[in-house]
Amino acid sequence: MGAGASAEEKHSRELEKKLKEDADKDARTVKLLLLGAGESGKSTIVKQMKIIHKDGYSLEECLEFIAIIYSNTLQSIMAIVKAMNTLNITYGEAAQQDNARKLMHLADTIEEGTMPKELSDIILQLWKDTGIQACFERASEYQLNDSAGYYLNDLERLIQPGYVPTEQDVLRSRVKTTGIIETQFSFKDLNFRMFDVGGQRSERKKWIHCFEGVTCIIFIAALSAYDMVLVEDDEVVRLHNHYCSTVTHTILFICLFKNRMHENVFLEKIKKAHLSMCFPEYDGPNTYEDAGNYIKVQFLDLNMRRDIKEIYSHMTCATDTENVKFVFDAVTDIIIKENLKDCGLF
């Protein structure tokens, strides 16, 4: 009997130890959910977490982005060429009209993700054209990849033999998110699980389970898209409204410029079209600071439970690693503070 009791006690202690370890691990696990409209910067934030809190991108991983970068570059110049007709802009040199036709033909015949010399030569010539540049300056009037200028200005570097994408090249690349992307990393003695459900937004039943046990929702918006409408936006706004008014966990709202072009587009837009065109009740100055803060307040005002939960906001640039690092450090401190509050220790 004594030996049997001793074995049971040992097993019980081991079980208690295991349960305590699991409980401690769960207590240190932070589940983050990224929400926001398409092309708001969610995927860029996920890439930044890999750079900042993991090992970054290996040489092999960087090389895998070459095809994406070339495809982004080609799609960008094609979008500008198409907009030339839509906006009725004349090419600076008549010869560039022929180049535009050649561009469209090559785009249909080359292997996707490649950049043969004939194609890069045409793109370089088109990009120098004054008409193309005038069309690019009006990018707010049509849909254009926000990294278009970055890649097109640097195309000569991108086509050099032995080209290896830099971290900035990788951050600015754009590929449509498909499925649910989970990124895990550790920071400040916490284990983070970050979910981007951008590629599954239309199939709610496939991703709604991601909301279970969420510690924090990070809602991302691009201020430069204040006057744009996407098919998916209604669903995003409904989710934002719902969780602002019902959830009990922390909500972080990030007003986001994916990069400096977004800032420039926003500045250009408010110069041409007063914010009151989209927000009739706005009667403040049409400046970057005032208009930006007003849009931010529109989101913060959706919080119907501000007596018990605060929505924290940050304005950042998703392609600026140091800036994102600083903001995420502040985000983590907020999460720690909220957890301490929930435990009655703050």
Coordinates of C-alpha atoms in Angstrom, one line a residue:
M1 CA 0.0 0.0 0.0
G2 CA 2.8 2.4 1.0
A3 CA 4.6 1.9 -2.3
G4 CA 1.3 2.3 -4.3
A5 CA 0.4 5.5 -2.4
S6 CA 3.9 6.9 -3.0
A7 CA 3.7 6.2 -6.8
E8 CA 0.3 7.9 -6.9
E9 CA 1.6 11.0 -5.0
K10 CA 4.5 11.2 -7.4
H11 CA 2.2 11.0 -10.4
S12 CA 0.0 13.6 -8.9
R13 CA 2.9 16.0 -8.3
E14 CA 4.1 15.5 -11.8
L15 CA 0.6 16.2 -13.2
E16 CA 0.3 19.3 -11.0
K17 CA 3.7 20.5 -12.3
K18 CA 2.7 19.9 -15.9
L19 CA -0.6 21.7 -15.4
K20 CA 1.2 24.7 -13.8
E21 CA 3.8 24.8 -16.7
D22 CA 0.9 24.7 -19.2
A23 CA -0.9 27.5 -17.3
D24 CA 2.2 29.6 -17.2
K25 CA 2.8 29.1 -20.9
D26 CA -0.8 30.0 -21.7
A27 CA -0.5 33.1 -19.4
R28 CA 2.5 34.2 -21.5
T29 CA 0.8 33.6 -24.8
V30 CA -0.5 36.7 -26.6
K31 CA -2.9 36.1 -29.6
L32 CA -2.9 39.1 -32.0
L33 CA -5.5 39.4 -34.8
L34 CA -4.8 41.8 -37.7
L35 CA -7.8 43.4 -39.3
G36 CA -8.1 46.0 -42.0
A37 CA -9.0 46.6 -45.6
G38 CA -7.0 45.1 -48.5
E39 CA -3.7 46.8 -49.1
S40 CA -3.8 48.6 -45.8
G41 CA -0.4 47.2 -44.7
K42 CA -1.2 44.0 -42.7
S43 CA 1.2 41.8 -44.6
T44 CA 3.9 44.4 -44.3
I45 CA 3.5 44.4 -40.5
V46 CA 3.8 40.6 -40.5
K47 CA 7.0 40.9 -42.5
Q48 CA 8.3 43.4 -40.0
M49 CA 7.7 41.0 -37.1
K50 CA 9.9 38.4 -38.9
I51 CA 12.6 41.0 -39.4
I52 CA 12.4 42.5 -35.9
H53 CA 11.6 39.5 -33.7
K54 CA 12.9 36.5 -35.7
D55 CA 15.9 35.9 -37.9
G56 CA 14.8 38.2 -40.7
Y57 CA 15.0 36.9 -44.3
S58 CA 17.7 34.5 -45.4
L59 CA 19.5 34.8 -48.7
E60 CA 17.4 32.0 -50.1
E61 CA 14.2 33.7 -48.9
C62 CA 15.2 37.1 -50.3
L63 CA 15.9 35.5 -53.7
E64 CA 12.4 34.0 -53.7
F65 CA 11.0 37.6 -53.8
I66 CA 12.7 38.5 -57.1
A67 CA 9.8 37.2 -59.2
I68 CA 7.3 39.1 -57.0
I69 CA 9.3 42.3 -57.3
Y70 CA 9.5 42.0 -61.1
S71 CA 5.8 41.2 -61.3
N72 CA 5.0 44.3 -59.1
T73 CA 7.1 46.5 -61.3
L74 CA 5.5 45.3 -64.5
Q75 CA 2.0 45.6 -63.1
S76 CA 2.8 49.2 -61.9
I77 CA 4.0 50.5 -65.3
M78 CA 1.0 48.8 -67.0
A79 CA -1.4 50.5 -64.6
I80 CA 0.2 53.8 -65.4
V81 CA 0.0 53.2 -69.2
K82 CA -3.7 52.2 -68.9
A83 CA -4.4 55.3 -66.9
M84 CA -2.8 57.5 -69.6
N85 CA -5.8 56.7 -71.8
T86 CA -8.3 57.0 -69.0
L87 CA -7.0 60.4 -67.9
N88 CA -6.4 61.5 -71.5
I89 CA -2.7 62.3 -70.9
T90 CA -0.4 62.7 -73.9
Y91 CA 3.0 61.0 -74.0
G92 CA 5.9 63.4 -73.9
E93 CA 7.5 61.6 -76.9
A94 CA 5.3 60.1 -79.6
A95 CA 7.7 57.0 -79.7
Q96 CA 6.6 56.1 -76.2
Q97 CA 3.2 55.3 -77.5
D98 CA 4.7 52.4 -79.6
N99 CA 6.7 51.4 -76.5
A100 CA 3.4 51.2 -74.6
R101 CA 2.0 48.8 -77.2
K102 CA 5.1 46.7 -77.1
L103 CA 4.9 46.6 -73.3
M104 CA 1.4 45.2 -73.3
H105 CA 2.4 42.6 -75.9
L106 CA 5.4 41.5 -74.0
A107 CA 3.4 41.3 -70.8
D108 CA 1.2 38.7 -72.4
T109 CA 4.1 36.6 -73.8
I110 CA 6.9 36.5 -71.2
E111 CA 7.1 34.1 -68.3
E112 CA 5.5 35.7 -65.2
G113 CA 7.9 37.1 -62.7
T114 CA 10.7 37.5 -65.2
M115 CA 12.4 40.7 -66.5
P116 CA 14.0 40.1 -69.9
K117 CA 16.2 42.9 -71.2
E118 CA 13.8 43.9 -74.0
L119 CA 11.1 44.4 -71.3
S120 CA 13.3 46.3 -68.9
D121 CA 14.6 48.6 -71.6
I122 CA 11.0 49.5 -72.6
I123 CA 10.0 50.1 -69.0
L124 CA 13.0 52.4 -68.4
Q125 CA 12.2 54.5 -71.5
L126 CA 8.5 54.8 -70.5
W127 CA 9.3 55.8 -67.0
K128 CA 11.5 58.7 -68.2
D129 CA 8.7 60.0 -70.4
T130 CA 7.2 63.3 -69.1
G131 CA 3.6 62.1 -69.9
I132 CA 4.1 59.0 -67.8
Q133 CA 5.5 61.1 -64.9
A134 CA 2.5 63.4 -65.1
C135 CA 0.2 60.4 -65.0
F136 CA 2.2 59.0 -62.0
E137 CA 1.7 62.3 -60.2
R138 CA -2.1 61.7 -60.5
A139 CA -1.9 58.2 -58.9
S140 CA -4.6 59.1 -56.4
E141 CA -7.1 59.0 -59.3
Y142 CA -6.6 55.4 -60.2
Q143 CA -5.4 52.2 -58.4
L144 CA -1.6 51.9 -58.4
N145 CA 0.6 49.8 -56.2
D146 CA 2.0 52.1 -53.6
S147 CA 5.5 50.8 -54.2
A148 CA 5.4 51.7 -57.9
G149 CA 7.7 54.7 -57.7
Y150 CA 10.2 52.8 -55.5
Y151 CA 10.6 49.9 -57.9
L152 CA 10.5 52.0 -61.1
N153 CA 13.0 54.5 -59.8
D154 CA 15.3 51.7 -58.8
L155 CA 14.8 49.4 -61.8
E156 CA 18.4 49.6 -63.1
R157 CA 19.5 48.2 -59.7
L158 CA 16.8 45.5 -59.7
I159 CA 18.0 44.1 -63.1
Q160 CA 21.7 44.0 -62.3
P161 CA 23.2 40.5 -62.6
G162 CA 23.3 38.8 -59.2
Y163 CA 20.6 41.0 -57.8
V164 CA 19.6 40.1 -54.3
P165 CA 16.5 41.9 -52.9
T166 CA 17.2 44.1 -49.8
E167 CA 14.9 44.0 -46.7
Q168 CA 13.3 47.2 -48.0
D169 CA 12.7 45.6 -51.4
V170 CA 11.0 42.7 -49.7
L171 CA 8.9 44.9 -47.4
R172 CA 7.6 46.9 -50.3
S173 CA 6.7 43.8 -52.4
R174 CA 3.0 43.0 -52.7
V175 CA 1.4 39.6 -53.2
K176 CA -2.2 38.8 -52.5
T177 CA -2.7 37.1 -49.1
T178 CA -4.3 33.7 -49.5
G179 CA -5.4 31.6 -46.5
I180 CA -4.8 32.4 -42.8
I181 CA -1.2 33.5 -42.1
E182 CA 0.1 32.8 -38.6
T183 CA 3.4 34.2 -37.4
Q184 CA 4.9 33.2 -34.0
F185 CA 7.7 35.0 -32.1
S186 CA 8.8 35.9 -28.6
F187 CA 9.3 39.3 -27.1
K188 CA 9.6 40.6 -23.5
D189 CA 9.0 37.1 -22.1
L190 CA 5.8 36.8 -24.0
N191 CA 4.9 34.3 -26.8
F192 CA 3.1 36.0 -29.6
R193 CA 0.8 34.4 -32.2
M194 CA -0.1 36.9 -34.9
F195 CA -2.9 36.1 -37.4
D196 CA -3.6 37.7 -40.7
V197 CA -6.9 36.5 -42.2
G198 CA -6.8 38.9 -45.1
G199 CA -7.0 36.1 -47.7
Q200 CA -10.1 34.5 -46.2
R201 CA -12.3 37.5 -45.4
S202 CA -15.0 36.5 -47.8
E203 CA -15.3 33.0 -46.2
R204 CA -16.2 33.9 -42.7
K205 CA -16.6 30.3 -41.4
K206 CA -13.0 29.5 -42.3
W207 CA -11.5 32.2 -40.1
I208 CA -14.0 33.3 -37.5
H209 CA -12.4 30.8 -35.1
C210 CA -9.3 33.0 -35.1
F211 CA -11.3 35.5 -32.8
E212 CA -11.4 32.9 -30.0
G213 CA -9.1 33.7 -27.2
V214 CA -7.8 36.9 -28.8
T215 CA -5.7 39.1 -26.5
C216 CA -5.6 42.0 -28.8
I217 CA -7.1 43.2 -32.1
I218 CA -4.9 45.4 -34.3
F219 CA -7.0 47.3 -36.8
I220 CA -5.0 48.8 -39.6
A221 CA -6.1 51.5 -42.0
A222 CA -4.3 53.6 -44.6
L223 CA -5.2 57.3 -44.2
S224 CA -4.6 57.8 -47.9
A225 CA -7.5 55.5 -48.7
Y226 CA -10.1 57.7 -46.9
D227 CA -12.0 58.3 -50.2
M228 CA -11.7 54.8 -51.6
V229 CA -14.1 51.9 -51.4
L230 CA -13.3 48.2 -51.6
V231 CA -15.8 45.4 -52.0
E232 CA -14.6 44.0 -48.7
D233 CA -14.7 47.2 -46.7
D234 CA -18.3 46.8 -45.4
E235 CA -17.3 43.6 -43.8
V236 CA -14.2 45.1 -42.2
V237 CA -16.1 48.1 -40.8
R238 CA -18.9 45.8 -39.4
L239 CA -16.2 43.8 -37.6
H240 CA -14.6 46.9 -36.3
N241 CA -17.9 48.3 -35.1
H242 CA -18.8 44.9 -33.5
Y243 CA -15.6 44.5 -31.6
C244 CA -15.4 48.1 -30.5
S245 CA -18.8 47.8 -28.9
T246 CA -18.8 44.2 -27.5
V247 CA -15.4 42.7 -26.9
T248 CA -13.6 42.9 -23.5
H249 CA -10.1 42.5 -24.7
T250 CA -7.7 45.2 -25.9
I251 CA -8.2 46.9 -29.2
L252 CA -5.3 48.7 -30.9
F253 CA -6.1 50.9 -33.8
I254 CA -3.2 51.8 -36.0
C255 CA -3.6 54.6 -38.5
L256 CA -1.1 53.4 -41.0
F257 CA 0.9 54.9 -43.9
K258 CA 2.4 51.8 -45.6
N259 CA 5.2 54.1 -46.9
R260 CA 6.0 57.7 -47.7
M261 CA 4.0 57.5 -50.9
H262 CA 0.8 57.0 -48.9
E263 CA 1.6 60.2 -47.0
N264 CA 2.2 62.1 -50.3
V265 CA -1.0 60.7 -51.8
F266 CA -3.0 61.8 -48.7
L267 CA -1.5 65.2 -48.9
E268 CA -2.3 65.5 -52.6
K269 CA -5.8 64.3 -52.1
I270 CA -6.8 66.8 -49.3
K271 CA -5.3 69.6 -51.5
K272 CA -7.6 68.7 -54.4
A273 CA -10.7 67.4 -52.5
H274 CA -11.5 68.8 -49.1
L275 CA -12.1 66.1 -46.4
S276 CA -15.7 67.4 -46.1
M277 CA -16.5 65.7 -49.5
C278 CA -16.3 62.4 -47.7
F279 CA -17.1 63.7 -44.2
P280 CA -19.7 66.5 -44.7
E281 CA -19.6 67.4 -41.0
Y282 CA -15.8 68.2 -41.1
D283 CA -15.2 71.9 -41.1
G284 CA -11.6 72.0 -39.9
P285 CA -8.4 73.0 -41.8
N286 CA -7.5 70.8 -44.8
T287 CA -4.0 70.1 -43.4
Y288 CA -2.2 66.8 -42.9
E289 CA -2.3 66.9 -39.1
D290 CA -5.9 68.1 -38.8
A291 CA -7.4 65.9 -41.5
G292 CA -5.4 62.9 -40.3
N293 CA -6.4 63.3 -36.7
Y294 CA -10.1 63.8 -37.7
I295 CA -10.1 60.4 -39.5
K296 CA -8.5 58.8 -36.5
V297 CA -11.1 60.1 -34.2
Q298 CA -13.9 58.7 -36.4
F299 CA -12.6 55.2 -35.6
L300 CA -12.0 55.9 -31.9
D301 CA -15.5 57.2 -31.6
L302 CA -16.9 53.8 -32.5
N303 CA -15.8 52.5 -29.0
M304 CA -19.1 52.1 -27.2
R305 CA -17.4 50.7 -24.1
R306 CA -14.8 53.4 -23.4
D307 CA -15.7 53.3 -19.7
I308 CA -14.1 49.9 -19.4
K309 CA -11.9 49.5 -22.6
E310 CA -9.7 52.0 -24.3
I311 CA -8.8 51.9 -28.0
Y312 CA -5.1 52.8 -28.4
S313 CA -4.0 54.4 -31.6
H314 CA -0.6 54.9 -33.3
M315 CA 0.3 56.5 -36.5
T316 CA 3.2 54.8 -38.2
C317 CA 5.0 53.8 -41.4
A318 CA 4.9 50.1 -42.1
T319 CA 8.0 50.0 -44.2
D320 CA 10.1 51.9 -41.6
T321 CA 11.5 49.1 -39.5
E322 CA 12.7 51.3 -36.6
N323 CA 9.3 53.1 -36.5
V324 CA 7.4 49.8 -36.4
K325 CA 9.8 48.4 -33.7
F326 CA 9.1 51.5 -31.5
V327 CA 5.3 51.2 -32.0
F328 CA 5.2 47.4 -31.3
D329 CA 7.3 48.0 -28.2
A330 CA 4.6 50.4 -27.0
V331 CA 1.9 47.9 -28.1
T332 CA 3.5 45.2 -26.0
D333 CA 3.7 47.5 -22.9
I334 CA 0.0 48.2 -23.3
I335 CA -0.8 44.5 -23.4
I336 CA 1.3 43.8 -20.3
K337 CA -0.4 46.7 -18.5
E338 CA -3.9 45.5 -19.5
N339 CA -3.0 41.9 -18.3
L340 CA -1.8 43.3 -15.0
K341 CA -5.1 45.3 -14.7
D342 CA -7.1 42.1 -15.3
C343 CA -5.1 40.4 -12.5
G344 CA -5.7 43.4 -10.2
L345 CA -2.0 44.2 -10.0
F346 CA -2.1 47.6 -11.7

